[in-house]
Short mmCIF file of C-alpha atoms and ligand atoms in Angstrom, two decimals:
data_model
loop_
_atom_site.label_atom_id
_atom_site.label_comp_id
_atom_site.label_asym_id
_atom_site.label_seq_id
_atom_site.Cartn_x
_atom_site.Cartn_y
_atom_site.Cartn_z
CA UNK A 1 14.54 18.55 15.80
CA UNK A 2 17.76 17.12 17.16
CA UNK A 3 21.42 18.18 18.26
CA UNK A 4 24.69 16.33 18.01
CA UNK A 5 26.26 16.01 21.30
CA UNK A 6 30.04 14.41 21.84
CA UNK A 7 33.70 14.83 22.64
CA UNK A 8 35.87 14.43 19.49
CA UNK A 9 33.30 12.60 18.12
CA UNK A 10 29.77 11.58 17.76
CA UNK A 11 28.30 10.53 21.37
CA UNK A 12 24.52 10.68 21.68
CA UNK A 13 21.96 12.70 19.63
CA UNK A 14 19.36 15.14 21.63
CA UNK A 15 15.80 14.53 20.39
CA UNK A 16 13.49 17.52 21.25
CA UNK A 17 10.20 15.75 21.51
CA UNK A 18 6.57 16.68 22.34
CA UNK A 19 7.30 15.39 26.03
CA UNK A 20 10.61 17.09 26.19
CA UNK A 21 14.24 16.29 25.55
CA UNK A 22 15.56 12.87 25.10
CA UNK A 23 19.26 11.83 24.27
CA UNK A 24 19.61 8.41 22.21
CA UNK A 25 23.31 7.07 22.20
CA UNK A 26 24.82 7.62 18.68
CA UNK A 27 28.05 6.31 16.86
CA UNK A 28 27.25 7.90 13.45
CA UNK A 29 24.41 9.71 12.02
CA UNK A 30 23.01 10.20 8.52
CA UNK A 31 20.94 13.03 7.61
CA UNK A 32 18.30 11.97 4.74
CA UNK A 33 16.47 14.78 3.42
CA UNK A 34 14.86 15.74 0.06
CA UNK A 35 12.92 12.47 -0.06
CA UNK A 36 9.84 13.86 -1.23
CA UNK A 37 8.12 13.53 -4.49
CA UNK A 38 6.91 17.19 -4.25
CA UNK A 39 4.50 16.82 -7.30
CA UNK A 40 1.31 18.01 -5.67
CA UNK A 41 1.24 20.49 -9.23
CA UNK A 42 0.49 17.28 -10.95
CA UNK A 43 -2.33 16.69 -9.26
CA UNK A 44 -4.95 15.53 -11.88
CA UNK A 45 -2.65 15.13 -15.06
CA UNK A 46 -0.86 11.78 -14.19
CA UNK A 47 -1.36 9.29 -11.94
CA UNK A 48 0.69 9.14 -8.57
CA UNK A 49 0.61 7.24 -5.91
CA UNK A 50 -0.90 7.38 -2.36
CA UNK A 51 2.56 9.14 -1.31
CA UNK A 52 2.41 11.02 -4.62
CA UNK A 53 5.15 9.36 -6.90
CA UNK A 54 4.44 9.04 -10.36
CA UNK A 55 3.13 5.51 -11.20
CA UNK A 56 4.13 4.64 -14.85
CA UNK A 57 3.86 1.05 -17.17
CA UNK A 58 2.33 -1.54 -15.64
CA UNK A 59 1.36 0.20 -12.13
CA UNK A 60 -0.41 2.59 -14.13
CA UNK A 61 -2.69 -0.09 -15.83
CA UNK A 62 -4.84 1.38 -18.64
CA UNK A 63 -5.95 4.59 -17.16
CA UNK A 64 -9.48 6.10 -18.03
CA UNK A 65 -9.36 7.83 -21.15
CA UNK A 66 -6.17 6.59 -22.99
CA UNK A 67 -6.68 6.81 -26.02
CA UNK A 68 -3.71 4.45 -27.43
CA UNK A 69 -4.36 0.81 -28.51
CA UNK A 70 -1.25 -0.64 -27.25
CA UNK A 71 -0.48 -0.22 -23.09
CA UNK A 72 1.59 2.03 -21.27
CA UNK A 73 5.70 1.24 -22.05
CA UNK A 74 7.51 0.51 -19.28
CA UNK A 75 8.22 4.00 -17.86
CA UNK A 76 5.46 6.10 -19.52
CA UNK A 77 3.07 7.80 -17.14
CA UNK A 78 -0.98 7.97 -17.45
CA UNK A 79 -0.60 10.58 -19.75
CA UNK A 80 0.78 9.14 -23.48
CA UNK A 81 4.36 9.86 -24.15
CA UNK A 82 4.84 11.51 -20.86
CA UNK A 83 7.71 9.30 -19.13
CA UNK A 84 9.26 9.35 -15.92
CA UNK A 85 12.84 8.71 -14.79
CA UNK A 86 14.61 8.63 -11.29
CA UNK A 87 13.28 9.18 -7.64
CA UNK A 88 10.06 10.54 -8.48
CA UNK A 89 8.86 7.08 -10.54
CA UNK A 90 6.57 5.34 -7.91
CA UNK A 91 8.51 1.87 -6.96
CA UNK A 92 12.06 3.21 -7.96
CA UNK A 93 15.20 2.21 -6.39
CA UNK A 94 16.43 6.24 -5.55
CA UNK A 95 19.89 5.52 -6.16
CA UNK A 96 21.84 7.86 -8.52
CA UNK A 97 22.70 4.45 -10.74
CA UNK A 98 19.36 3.18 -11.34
CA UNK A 99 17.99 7.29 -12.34
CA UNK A 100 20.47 7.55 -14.94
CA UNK A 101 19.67 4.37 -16.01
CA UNK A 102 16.03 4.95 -15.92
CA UNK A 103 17.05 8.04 -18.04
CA UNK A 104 18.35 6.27 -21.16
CA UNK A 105 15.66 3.86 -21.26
CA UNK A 106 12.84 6.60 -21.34
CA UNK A 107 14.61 7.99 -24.36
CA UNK A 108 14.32 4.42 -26.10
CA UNK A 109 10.64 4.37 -25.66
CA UNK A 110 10.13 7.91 -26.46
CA UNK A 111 11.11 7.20 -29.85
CA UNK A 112 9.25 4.28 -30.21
CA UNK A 113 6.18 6.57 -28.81
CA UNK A 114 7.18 9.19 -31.96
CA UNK A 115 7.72 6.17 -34.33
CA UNK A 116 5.98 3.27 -33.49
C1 FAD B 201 20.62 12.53 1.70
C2 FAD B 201 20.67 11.62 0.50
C3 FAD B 201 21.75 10.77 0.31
C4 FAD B 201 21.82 9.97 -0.81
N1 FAD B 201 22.90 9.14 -0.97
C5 FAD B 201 22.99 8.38 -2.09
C6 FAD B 201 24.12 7.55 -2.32
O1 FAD B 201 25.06 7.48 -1.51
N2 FAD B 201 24.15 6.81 -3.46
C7 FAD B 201 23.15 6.85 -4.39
O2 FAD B 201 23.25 6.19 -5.43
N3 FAD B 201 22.06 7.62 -4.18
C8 FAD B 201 21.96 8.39 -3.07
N4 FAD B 201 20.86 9.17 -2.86
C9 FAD B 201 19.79 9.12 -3.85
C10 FAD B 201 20.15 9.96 -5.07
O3 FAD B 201 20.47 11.30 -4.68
C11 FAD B 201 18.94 9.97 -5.99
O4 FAD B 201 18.57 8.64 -6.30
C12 FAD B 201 19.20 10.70 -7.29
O5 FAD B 201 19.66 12.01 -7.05
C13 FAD B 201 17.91 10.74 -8.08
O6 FAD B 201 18.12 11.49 -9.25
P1 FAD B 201 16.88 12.17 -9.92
O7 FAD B 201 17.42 12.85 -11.13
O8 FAD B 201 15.79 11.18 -10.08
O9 FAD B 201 16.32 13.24 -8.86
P2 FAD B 201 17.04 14.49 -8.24
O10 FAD B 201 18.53 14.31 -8.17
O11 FAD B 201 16.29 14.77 -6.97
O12 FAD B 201 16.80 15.64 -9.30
C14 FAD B 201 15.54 16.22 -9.47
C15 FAD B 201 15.77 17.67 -9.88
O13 FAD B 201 14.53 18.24 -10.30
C16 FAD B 201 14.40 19.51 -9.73
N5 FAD B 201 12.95 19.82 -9.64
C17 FAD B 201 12.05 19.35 -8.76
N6 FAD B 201 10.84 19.85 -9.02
C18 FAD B 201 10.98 20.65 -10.10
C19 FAD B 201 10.08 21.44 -10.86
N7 FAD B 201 8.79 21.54 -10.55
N8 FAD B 201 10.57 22.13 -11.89
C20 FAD B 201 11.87 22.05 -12.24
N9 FAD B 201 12.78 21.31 -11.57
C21 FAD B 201 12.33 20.61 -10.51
C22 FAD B 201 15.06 19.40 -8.38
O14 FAD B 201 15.45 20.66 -7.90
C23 FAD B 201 16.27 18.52 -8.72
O15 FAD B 201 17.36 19.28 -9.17
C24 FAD B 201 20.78 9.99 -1.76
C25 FAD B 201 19.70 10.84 -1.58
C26 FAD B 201 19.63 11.65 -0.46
C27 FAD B 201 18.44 12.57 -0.28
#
């Protein structure tokens, strides 16, 4: 864990590490959190990746078992007509733009999943 340290304004950050305390020199500092996937409750019904994204379309190949003649689309998952969208999609960009983006397009190819 760390602690801000500074006089006005940000001066050095306090590291507590596993050989004690150590203070880096700090202008600004950007707390990124909530980065993980957190799909371990997929486990076994679509394919992820080593860090446990979903893959989907062409990462995904043509998995064991699927049972459709055409491939994958483009953001469907191993599992047919299950699509992913956003952060969680193995090899996204995790920017708010590009999720909401990613968002209308899996509606385009659920329909042509429903109506091919
Ligand atoms: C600290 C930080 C700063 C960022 N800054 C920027 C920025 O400046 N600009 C930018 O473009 N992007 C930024 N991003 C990235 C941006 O937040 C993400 O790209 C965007 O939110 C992804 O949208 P999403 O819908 O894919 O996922 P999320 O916004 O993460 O939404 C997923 C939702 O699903 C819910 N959920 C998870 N598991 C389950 C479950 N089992 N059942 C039901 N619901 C579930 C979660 O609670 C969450 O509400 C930042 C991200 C972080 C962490």
């Amino acid at each position: 864990m760390s602690a801000a340290q500074g006089n006005g304004h940000l001066e050095s950050v306090r590291f507590l590490t596993p050989d004690g305390e150590q203070d880096v020199e700090a202008e600004a500092m950007f707390i990124f959190i909530g980065a993980r996937p957190e799909t371990d409750w997929l486990d076994g019904q679509v394919a992820r990746d080593e860090r446990g994204f979903i893959l989907s379309g062409p990462d995904v190949g043509r998995p064991k078992g699927w049972p459709l003649e055409r491939d994958p689309f483009l953001l469907e998952t191993s599992m047919p007509g299950v699509f992913v969208a956003g952060d969680v999609r193995s090899g996204s960009v995790k920017r708010v733009a590009s999720s909401v983006g990613e968002g209308a397009m899996a509606v385009r190819f659920v329909h042509e999943h429903l109506v091919p």
